mmCIF file of C-alpha atoms in Angstrom:
data_model
loop_
_atom_site.group_PDB
_atom_site.id
_atom_site.type_symbol
_atom_site.label_atom_id
_atom_site.label_comp_id
_atom_site.label_asym_id
_atom_site.label_seq_id
_atom_site.Cartn_x
_atom_site.Cartn_y
_atom_site.Cartn_z
ATOM 1 C CA UNK A 90 0.000 0.000 0.000
ATOM 2 C CA UNK A 91 1.467 3.369 -0.975
ATOM 3 C CA UNK A 92 1.263 6.403 1.262
ATOM 4 C CA UNK A 93 1.304 9.925 -0.125
ATOM 5 C CA UNK A 94 2.189 12.934 1.957
ATOM 6 C CA UNK A 95 0.662 16.360 1.595
ATOM 7 C CA UNK A 96 1.058 19.519 3.513
ATOM 8 C CA UNK A 97 -2.214 21.064 4.646
ATOM 9 C CA UNK A 98 -2.473 24.798 5.094
ATOM 10 C CA UNK A 99 -3.521 26.125 8.432
ATOM 11 C CA UNK A 100 -4.187 29.512 9.970
ATOM 12 C CA UNK A 101 -0.500 30.329 10.332
ATOM 13 C CA UNK A 102 2.812 28.942 9.123
ATOM 14 C CA UNK A 103 3.531 27.693 12.658
ATOM 15 C CA UNK A 104 0.448 25.449 12.504
ATOM 16 C CA UNK A 105 1.466 23.655 9.286
ATOM 17 C CA UNK A 106 1.526 19.900 9.641
ATOM 18 C CA UNK A 107 2.412 17.017 7.394
ATOM 19 C CA UNK A 108 -0.671 14.931 6.628
ATOM 20 C CA UNK A 109 -0.464 11.370 5.314
ATOM 21 C CA UNK A 110 -3.184 10.674 2.744
ATOM 22 C CA UNK A 111 -4.068 7.025 2.247
ATOM 23 C CA UNK A 112 -5.487 5.968 -1.141
ATOM 24 C CA UNK A 113 -9.243 6.621 -1.106
ATOM 25 C CA UNK A 114 -9.005 8.996 1.848
ATOM 26 C CA UNK A 115 -10.604 12.451 1.520
ATOM 27 C CA UNK A 116 -9.255 14.637 4.317
ATOM 28 C CA UNK A 117 -10.139 18.036 2.814
ATOM 29 C CA UNK A 118 -13.702 18.883 3.867
ATOM 30 C CA UNK A 119 -15.848 21.813 2.746
ATOM 31 C CA UNK A 120 -17.050 23.675 5.858
ATOM 32 C CA UNK A 121 -20.197 24.818 4.034
ATOM 33 C CA UNK A 122 -21.610 21.498 2.769
ATOM 34 C CA UNK A 123 -19.311 18.843 4.334
ATOM 35 C CA UNK A 124 -18.306 17.391 0.955
ATOM 36 C CA UNK A 125 -14.865 15.749 1.216
ATOM 37 C CA UNK A 126 -11.996 15.796 -1.287
ATOM 38 C CA UNK A 127 -8.715 13.931 -1.721
ATOM 39 C CA UNK A 128 -6.773 17.068 -2.669
ATOM 40 C CA UNK A 129 -6.788 20.616 -1.401
ATOM 41 C CA UNK A 130 -6.931 21.909 -4.989
ATOM 42 C CA UNK A 131 -10.188 19.968 -5.528
ATOM 43 C CA UNK A 132 -11.656 21.569 -2.402
ATOM 44 C CA UNK A 133 -10.632 25.038 -3.626
ATOM 45 C CA UNK A 134 -12.246 24.395 -7.027
ATOM 46 C CA UNK A 135 -15.402 23.159 -5.309
ATOM 47 C CA UNK A 136 -15.648 26.236 -3.065
ATOM 48 C CA UNK A 137 -15.071 28.541 -6.033
ATOM 49 C CA UNK A 138 -17.681 26.776 -8.166
ATOM 50 C CA UNK A 139 -20.355 26.063 -5.579
ATOM 51 C CA UNK A 140 -20.107 28.598 -2.768
ATOM 52 C CA UNK A 141 -18.153 31.732 -3.708
ATOM 53 C CA UNK A 142 -20.433 33.134 -6.386
ATOM 54 C CA UNK A 143 -17.291 34.161 -8.285
ATOM 55 C CA UNK A 144 -17.081 33.500 -11.998
ATOM 56 C CA UNK A 145 -13.568 34.571 -12.993
ATOM 57 C CA UNK A 146 -13.670 33.154 -16.534
ATOM 58 C CA UNK A 147 -15.749 35.436 -18.800
ATOM 59 C CA UNK A 148 -16.546 34.592 -22.395
ATOM 60 C CA UNK A 149 -15.111 37.242 -24.720
ATOM 61 C CA UNK A 150 -17.905 36.718 -27.256
ATOM 62 C CA UNK A 151 -20.967 36.995 -24.993
ATOM 63 C CA UNK A 152 -21.867 37.956 -21.434
ATOM 64 C CA UNK A 153 -21.567 34.449 -19.914
ATOM 65 C CA UNK A 154 -19.090 33.835 -17.080
ATOM 66 C CA UNK A 155 -17.802 30.552 -15.701
ATOM 67 C CA UNK A 156 -16.274 29.243 -12.494
ATOM 68 C CA UNK A 157 -13.792 27.031 -14.304
ATOM 69 C CA UNK A 158 -11.677 27.494 -17.403
ATOM 70 C CA UNK A 159 -12.740 24.072 -18.703
ATOM 71 C CA UNK A 160 -16.400 25.140 -18.558
ATOM 72 C CA UNK A 161 -15.576 28.295 -20.545
ATOM 73 C CA UNK A 162 -13.757 26.219 -23.188
ATOM 74 C CA UNK A 163 -16.699 23.834 -23.474
ATOM 75 C CA UNK A 164 -19.104 26.779 -23.850
ATOM 76 C CA UNK A 165 -16.929 28.442 -26.501
ATOM 77 C CA UNK A 166 -16.574 25.293 -28.567
ATOM 78 C CA UNK A 167 -20.353 24.799 -28.632
ATOM 79 C CA UNK A 168 -21.879 28.281 -28.552
ATOM 80 C CA UNK A 169 -19.255 30.063 -30.622
ATOM 81 C CA UNK A 170 -17.993 27.304 -32.883
ATOM 82 C CA UNK A 171 -16.193 28.827 -35.816
ATOM 83 C CA UNK A 172 -17.573 27.632 -39.112
ATOM 84 C CA UNK A 173 -14.881 26.672 -41.601
ATOM 85 C CA UNK A 174 -16.648 26.660 -44.957
ATOM 86 C CA UNK A 175 -13.537 26.934 -47.140
ATOM 87 C CA UNK A 176 -12.219 23.495 -48.072
ATOM 88 C CA UNK A 177 -8.941 22.653 -49.771
ATOM 89 C CA UNK A 178 -9.530 20.499 -52.862
ATOM 90 C CA UNK A 179 -6.194 18.744 -52.386
ATOM 91 C CA UNK A 180 -6.337 17.640 -48.747
ATOM 92 C CA UNK A 181 -9.839 18.641 -47.555
ATOM 93 C CA UNK A 182 -8.430 20.829 -44.780
ATOM 94 C CA UNK A 183 -10.948 23.491 -43.677
ATOM 95 C CA UNK A 184 -10.475 27.235 -43.167
ATOM 96 C CA UNK A 185 -12.462 30.149 -41.758
ATOM 97 C CA UNK A 186 -11.856 32.464 -44.695
ATOM 98 C CA UNK A 187 -10.705 32.446 -48.293
ATOM 99 C CA UNK A 188 -7.400 34.177 -47.514
ATOM 100 C CA UNK A 189 -6.366 31.340 -45.187
ATOM 101 C CA UNK A 190 -7.324 28.836 -47.880
ATOM 102 C CA UNK A 191 -5.274 30.681 -50.524
ATOM 103 C CA UNK A 192 -2.191 30.729 -48.276
ATOM 104 C CA UNK A 193 -2.657 27.036 -47.598
ATOM 105 C CA UNK A 194 -3.034 26.093 -51.280
ATOM 106 C CA UNK A 195 0.337 27.729 -51.970
ATOM 107 C CA UNK A 196 1.925 25.038 -49.815
ATOM 108 C CA UNK A 197 0.579 22.445 -52.238
ATOM 109 C CA UNK A 198 2.127 24.295 -55.184
ATOM 110 C CA UNK A 199 5.524 24.100 -53.473
ATOM 111 C CA UNK A 200 5.290 20.322 -53.103
ATOM 112 C CA UNK A 201 6.645 17.990 -55.740
ATOM 113 C CA UNK A 202 3.698 16.441 -57.624
ATOM 114 C CA UNK A 203 3.292 12.673 -57.681
ATOM 115 C CA UNK A 204 2.108 10.904 -60.842
ATOM 116 C CA UNK A 205 0.254 7.624 -61.107
ATOM 117 C CA UNK A 206 2.488 5.224 -63.031
ATOM 118 C CA UNK A 207 -0.568 3.725 -64.776
ATOM 119 C CA UNK A 208 -2.584 6.729 -65.950
ATOM 120 C CA UNK A 209 -0.280 9.699 -65.141
ATOM 121 C CA UNK A 210 -2.898 11.446 -62.990
ATOM 122 C CA UNK A 211 -1.119 13.944 -60.711
ATOM 123 C CA UNK A 212 -1.433 14.007 -56.906
ATOM 124 C CA UNK A 213 0.103 16.247 -54.279
ATOM 125 C CA UNK A 214 -0.056 13.687 -51.478
ATOM 126 C CA UNK A 215 1.287 10.154 -51.363
ATOM 127 C CA UNK A 216 -1.833 9.036 -49.460
ATOM 128 C CA UNK A 217 -4.125 10.265 -52.258
ATOM 129 C CA UNK A 218 -1.981 8.552 -54.891
ATOM 130 C CA UNK A 219 -2.134 5.267 -52.952
ATOM 131 C CA UNK A 220 -5.939 5.492 -52.712
ATOM 132 C CA UNK A 221 -6.131 6.253 -56.438
ATOM 133 C CA UNK A 222 -3.942 3.278 -57.398
ATOM 134 C CA UNK A 223 -6.510 0.930 -55.841
ATOM 135 C CA UNK A 224 -8.792 1.510 -58.840
ATOM 136 C CA UNK A 225 -6.143 0.080 -61.176
ATOM 137 C CA UNK A 226 -5.779 -3.179 -59.247
ATOM 138 C CA UNK A 227 -9.489 -3.708 -58.631
ATOM 139 C CA UNK A 228 -9.312 -3.125 -54.876
ATOM 140 C CA UNK A 229 -12.395 -1.538 -53.304
ATOM 141 C CA UNK A 230 -12.037 2.003 -52.058
ATOM 142 C CA UNK A 231 -12.833 2.264 -48.351
ATOM 143 C CA UNK A 232 -15.126 5.117 -47.360
ATOM 144 C CA UNK A 233 -17.080 6.000 -44.228
ATOM 145 C CA UNK A 234 -20.808 5.297 -44.143
ATOM 146 C CA UNK A 235 -21.598 9.027 -44.029
ATOM 147 C CA UNK A 236 -19.424 9.821 -47.049
ATOM 148 C CA UNK A 237 -20.832 6.827 -48.908
ATOM 149 C CA UNK A 238 -24.427 7.952 -48.306
ATOM 150 C CA UNK A 239 -23.527 11.452 -49.487
ATOM 151 C CA UNK A 240 -21.804 10.034 -52.572
ATOM 152 C CA UNK A 241 -24.795 7.814 -53.389
ATOM 153 C CA UNK A 242 -27.054 10.870 -53.628
ATOM 154 C CA UNK A 243 -25.364 11.560 -56.962
ATOM 155 C CA UNK A 244 -26.529 8.166 -58.255
ATOM 156 C CA UNK A 245 -30.125 8.295 -57.034
ATOM 157 C CA UNK A 246 -33.025 10.689 -57.316
ATOM 158 C CA UNK A 247 -31.921 12.367 -54.080
ATOM 159 C CA UNK A 248 -30.263 15.434 -55.529
ATOM 160 C CA UNK A 249 -27.496 17.166 -53.574
ATOM 161 C CA UNK A 250 -29.017 20.065 -51.658
ATOM 162 C CA UNK A 251 -26.577 22.782 -52.786
ATOM 163 C CA UNK A 252 -26.571 24.057 -56.381
ATOM 164 C CA UNK A 253 -24.363 26.767 -57.851
ATOM 165 C CA UNK A 254 -26.625 29.498 -59.214
ATOM 166 C CA UNK A 255 -24.032 30.492 -61.803
ATOM 167 C CA UNK A 256 -23.233 27.156 -63.466
ATOM 168 C CA UNK A 257 -25.771 24.698 -61.938
ATOM 169 C CA UNK A 258 -23.035 22.417 -60.555
ATOM 170 C CA UNK A 259 -24.336 20.417 -57.561
ATOM 171 C CA UNK A 260 -22.648 19.978 -54.180
ATOM 172 C CA UNK A 261 -23.386 17.801 -51.195
ATOM 173 C CA UNK A 262 -22.178 20.336 -48.605
ATOM 174 C CA UNK A 263 -22.467 24.081 -48.243
ATOM 175 C CA UNK A 264 -18.725 24.380 -47.689
ATOM 176 C CA UNK A 265 -18.012 22.737 -51.064
ATOM 177 C CA UNK A 266 -20.460 25.119 -52.787
ATOM 178 C CA UNK A 267 -18.845 28.150 -51.132
ATOM 179 C CA UNK A 268 -15.362 26.950 -52.024
ATOM 180 C CA UNK A 269 -16.443 26.329 -55.645
ATOM 181 C CA UNK A 270 -18.045 29.776 -55.965
ATOM 182 C CA UNK A 271 -14.988 31.525 -54.608
ATOM 183 C CA UNK A 272 -12.530 29.612 -56.766
ATOM 184 C CA UNK A 273 -14.534 29.358 -59.983
ATOM 185 C CA UNK A 274 -16.676 32.477 -59.993
ATOM 186 C CA UNK A 275 -14.771 34.648 -57.464
ATOM 187 C CA UNK A 276 -17.974 35.299 -55.544
ATOM 188 C CA UNK A 277 -19.589 34.287 -52.267
ATOM 189 C CA UNK A 278 -22.937 32.504 -52.792
#
């Protein structure tokens, strides 16, 4: 059985003692509600969250405030999720705006292109070339169920929901339509 030692804080430095904490023991008790904790830091977090009324972590995008940084992060990722509608055609990486996408696509131009030794189709990434080569040897292409269902819409009467108003090209996602419009027609749909 291992024994951990922790120093507990007391009213003055002279009152400090060394406290042995056994596994499973919870020696730090909230004086307000009697809830016990294994670590002093857990007790402090509990008091801050449940009894102090303080909310030191404000959201910079709205008027919400939180007792813990992790709660603020969770709120931000849900309530203020940044949409990334601009998609790179080469690697499918997503970006918030067209300028970021343009900078990113320049990195592809700097890379040495890879050619399929069967049909000479050019690829920027080895992984894409490997996937492509599967069609030449009769191997099935693996795809997620979601992507497969989206792909199958092109082969059924279920038409893709996004259509370019300029050239009538159809897209299965809004981000692909936006990316197409910006690249092909230099306009935002």
